JSON list of C-alpha atoms in Angstrom, two decimals:
[
{"chain": "F", "resi": 1, "resn": "UNK", "atom": "CA", "xyz": [159.54, 110.18, 154.63]},
{"chain": "F", "resi": 2, "resn": "UNK", "atom": "CA", "xyz": [158.12, 106.80, 155.57]},
{"chain": "F", "resi": 3, "resn": "UNK", "atom": "CA", "xyz": [154.40, 107.46, 154.95]},
{"chain": "F", "resi": 4, "resn": "UNK", "atom": "CA", "xyz": [154.75, 109.34, 151.68]},
{"chain": "F", "resi": 5, "resn": "UNK", "atom": "CA", "xyz": [154.61, 106.32, 149.37]},
{"chain": "F", "resi": 6, "resn": "UNK", "atom": "CA", "xyz": [151.66, 104.85, 151.29]},
{"chain": "F", "resi": 7, "resn": "UNK", "atom": "CA", "xyz": [149.79, 108.12, 151.03]},
{"chain": "F", "resi": 8, "resn": "UNK", "atom": "CA", "xyz": [150.58, 108.40, 147.32]},
{"chain": "F", "resi": 9, "resn": "UNK", "atom": "CA", "xyz": [149.39, 104.83, 146.83]},
{"chain": "F", "resi": 10, "resn": "UNK", "atom": "CA", "xyz": [146.10, 105.55, 148.60]},
{"chain": "F", "resi": 11, "resn": "UNK", "atom": "CA", "xyz": [145.63, 108.74, 146.59]},
{"chain": "F", "resi": 12, "resn": "UNK", "atom": "CA", "xyz": [146.19, 106.82, 143.35]},
{"chain": "F", "resi": 13, "resn": "UNK", "atom": "CA", "xyz": [143.66, 104.21, 144.46]},
{"chain": "F", "resi": 14, "resn": "UNK", "atom": "CA", "xyz": [141.15, 106.94, 145.26]},
{"chain": "F", "resi": 15, "resn": "UNK", "atom": "CA", "xyz": [141.60, 108.53, 141.83]},
{"chain": "F", "resi": 16, "resn": "UNK", "atom": "CA", "xyz": [141.16, 105.19, 140.05]},
{"chain": "F", "resi": 17, "resn": "UNK", "atom": "CA", "xyz": [138.11, 104.27, 142.12]},
{"chain": "F", "resi": 18, "resn": "UNK", "atom": "CA", "xyz": [136.57, 107.69, 141.51]},
{"chain": "F", "resi": 19, "resn": "UNK", "atom": "CA", "xyz": [137.08, 107.33, 137.75]},
{"chain": "F", "resi": 20, "resn": "UNK", "atom": "CA", "xyz": [135.41, 103.91, 137.74]},
{"chain": "F", "resi": 21, "resn": "UNK", "atom": "CA", "xyz": [132.50, 105.15, 139.87]},
{"chain": "F", "resi": 22, "resn": "UNK", "atom": "CA", "xyz": [131.98, 108.11, 137.55]},
{"chain": "F", "resi": 23, "resn": "UNK", "atom": "CA", "xyz": [131.96, 105.80, 134.53]},
{"chain": "F", "resi": 24, "resn": "UNK", "atom": "CA", "xyz": [128.66, 104.37, 135.72]},
{"chain": "F", "resi": 25, "resn": "UNK", "atom": "CA", "xyz": [127.08, 101.02, 134.97]},
{"chain": "F", "resi": 26, "resn": "UNK", "atom": "CA", "xyz": [129.05, 100.49, 131.74]},
{"chain": "F", "resi": 27, "resn": "UNK", "atom": "CA", "xyz": [132.29, 100.24, 133.65]},
{"chain": "F", "resi": 28, "resn": "UNK", "atom": "CA", "xyz": [135.62, 101.49, 132.42]},
{"chain": "F", "resi": 29, "resn": "UNK", "atom": "CA", "xyz": [138.29, 99.87, 130.28]},
{"chain": "F", "resi": 30, "resn": "UNK", "atom": "CA", "xyz": [141.72, 99.87, 131.88]},
{"chain": "F", "resi": 31, "resn": "UNK", "atom": "CA", "xyz": [143.12, 101.68, 128.83]},
{"chain": "F", "resi": 32, "resn": "UNK", "atom": "CA", "xyz": [140.87, 104.64, 129.60]},
{"chain": "F", "resi": 33, "resn": "UNK", "atom": "CA", "xyz": [142.18, 105.04, 133.13]},
{"chain": "F", "resi": 34, "resn": "UNK", "atom": "CA", "xyz": [145.37, 106.80, 132.06]},
{"chain": "F", "resi": 35, "resn": "UNK", "atom": "CA", "xyz": [143.29, 109.48, 130.31]},
{"chain": "F", "resi": 36, "resn": "UNK", "atom": "CA", "xyz": [140.89, 109.87, 133.25]},
{"chain": "F", "resi": 37, "resn": "UNK", "atom": "CA", "xyz": [143.63, 109.83, 135.88]},
{"chain": "F", "resi": 38, "resn": "UNK", "atom": "CA", "xyz": [145.93, 112.48, 134.45]},
{"chain": "F", "resi": 39, "resn": "UNK", "atom": "CA", "xyz": [149.18, 112.68, 136.33]},
{"chain": "F", "resi": 40, "resn": "UNK", "atom": "CA", "xyz": [149.33, 109.00, 137.20]},
{"chain": "F", "resi": 41, "resn": "UNK", "atom": "CA", "xyz": [151.65, 106.75, 135.27]},
{"chain": "F", "resi": 42, "resn": "UNK", "atom": "CA", "xyz": [150.85, 103.27, 134.02]},
{"chain": "F", "resi": 43, "resn": "UNK", "atom": "CA", "xyz": [152.69, 101.51, 136.89]},
{"chain": "F", "resi": 44, "resn": "UNK", "atom": "CA", "xyz": [150.82, 103.59, 139.49]},
{"chain": "F", "resi": 45, "resn": "UNK", "atom": "CA", "xyz": [147.48, 102.88, 137.84]},
{"chain": "F", "resi": 46, "resn": "UNK", "atom": "CA", "xyz": [148.22, 99.17, 137.57]},
{"chain": "F", "resi": 47, "resn": "UNK", "atom": "CA", "xyz": [149.21, 98.98, 141.25]},
{"chain": "F", "resi": 48, "resn": "UNK", "atom": "CA", "xyz": [146.07, 100.90, 142.25]},
{"chain": "F", "resi": 49, "resn": "UNK", "atom": "CA", "xyz": [143.82, 98.63, 140.18]},
{"chain": "F", "resi": 50, "resn": "UNK", "atom": "CA", "xyz": [145.39, 95.49, 141.66]},
{"chain": "F", "resi": 51, "resn": "UNK", "atom": "CA", "xyz": [144.99, 96.83, 145.21]},
{"chain": "F", "resi": 52, "resn": "UNK", "atom": "CA", "xyz": [141.35, 97.77, 144.57]},
{"chain": "F", "resi": 53, "resn": "UNK", "atom": "CA", "xyz": [140.63, 94.35, 143.05]},
{"chain": "F", "resi": 54, "resn": "UNK", "atom": "CA", "xyz": [142.30, 92.64, 146.01]},
{"chain": "F", "resi": 55, "resn": "UNK", "atom": "CA", "xyz": [140.27, 94.71, 148.49]},
{"chain": "F", "resi": 56, "resn": "UNK", "atom": "CA", "xyz": [137.03, 93.88, 146.63]},
{"chain": "F", "resi": 57, "resn": "UNK", "atom": "CA", "xyz": [136.26, 97.52, 145.79]},
{"chain": "F", "resi": 58, "resn": "UNK", "atom": "CA", "xyz": [136.56, 96.83, 142.06]},
{"chain": "F", "resi": 59, "resn": "UNK", "atom": "CA", "xyz": [135.72, 93.81, 139.97]},
{"chain": "F", "resi": 60, "resn": "UNK", "atom": "CA", "xyz": [136.73, 92.97, 136.43]},
{"chain": "F", "resi": 61, "resn": "UNK", "atom": "CA", "xyz": [133.92, 91.90, 134.10]},
{"chain": "F", "resi": 62, "resn": "UNK", "atom": "CA", "xyz": [134.70, 91.23, 130.44]},
{"chain": "F", "resi": 63, "resn": "UNK", "atom": "CA", "xyz": [137.89, 93.33, 130.46]},
{"chain": "F", "resi": 64, "resn": "UNK", "atom": "CA", "xyz": [136.14, 96.31, 132.07]},
{"chain": "F", "resi": 65, "resn": "UNK", "atom": "CA", "xyz": [136.40, 97.55, 135.62]},
{"chain": "F", "resi": 66, "resn": "UNK", "atom": "CA", "xyz": [133.22, 97.96, 137.63]},
{"chain": "F", "resi": 67, "resn": "UNK", "atom": "CA", "xyz": [132.74, 99.11, 141.22]},
{"chain": "F", "resi": 68, "resn": "UNK", "atom": "CA", "xyz": [131.73, 96.34, 143.59]},
{"chain": "F", "resi": 69, "resn": "UNK", "atom": "CA", "xyz": [128.91, 96.46, 146.09]},
{"chain": "F", "resi": 70, "resn": "UNK", "atom": "CA", "xyz": [130.95, 98.00, 148.93]},
{"chain": "F", "resi": 71, "resn": "UNK", "atom": "CA", "xyz": [132.25, 100.78, 146.66]},
{"chain": "F", "resi": 72, "resn": "UNK", "atom": "CA", "xyz": [128.81, 101.70, 145.34]},
{"chain": "F", "resi": 73, "resn": "UNK", "atom": "CA", "xyz": [127.35, 101.58, 148.85]},
{"chain": "F", "resi": 74, "resn": "UNK", "atom": "CA", "xyz": [130.02, 103.97, 150.11]},
{"chain": "F", "resi": 75, "resn": "UNK", "atom": "CA", "xyz": [129.51, 106.21, 147.07]},
{"chain": "F", "resi": 76, "resn": "UNK", "atom": "CA", "xyz": [125.80, 106.52, 147.91]},
{"chain": "F", "resi": 77, "resn": "UNK", "atom": "CA", "xyz": [126.71, 107.56, 151.47]},
{"chain": "F", "resi": 78, "resn": "UNK", "atom": "CA", "xyz": [129.29, 110.11, 150.37]},
{"chain": "F", "resi": 79, "resn": "UNK", "atom": "CA", "xyz": [128.85, 111.04, 146.70]},
{"chain": "F", "resi": 80, "resn": "UNK", "atom": "CA", "xyz": [132.05, 112.08, 144.95]}
]
C-alpha cells in the first residue's frame, strides 16, 4: 500500500514529539527515546527526530531534544 509507510512515519513522529513534550522543560536525551517510544526501532526514531528537527517542531540544545515554540503552542491548544 502506497500510504502505509507515510502513515507509519507520521505516527513515529507523533510518538517522538509526544515523548519530548511530556519530558517537560528539561528536554529529553535521544538515548531515552527508545525506552519512551516502545515498539519503535532506532532507525525509525532517528528518522522521526530528523523530520521533527527539519520541520522546526523540535530543537536540539546541549544534546537534549526540546519542543520548539510551534510544538508547545499546539500542545497548549490540544493537550496530549
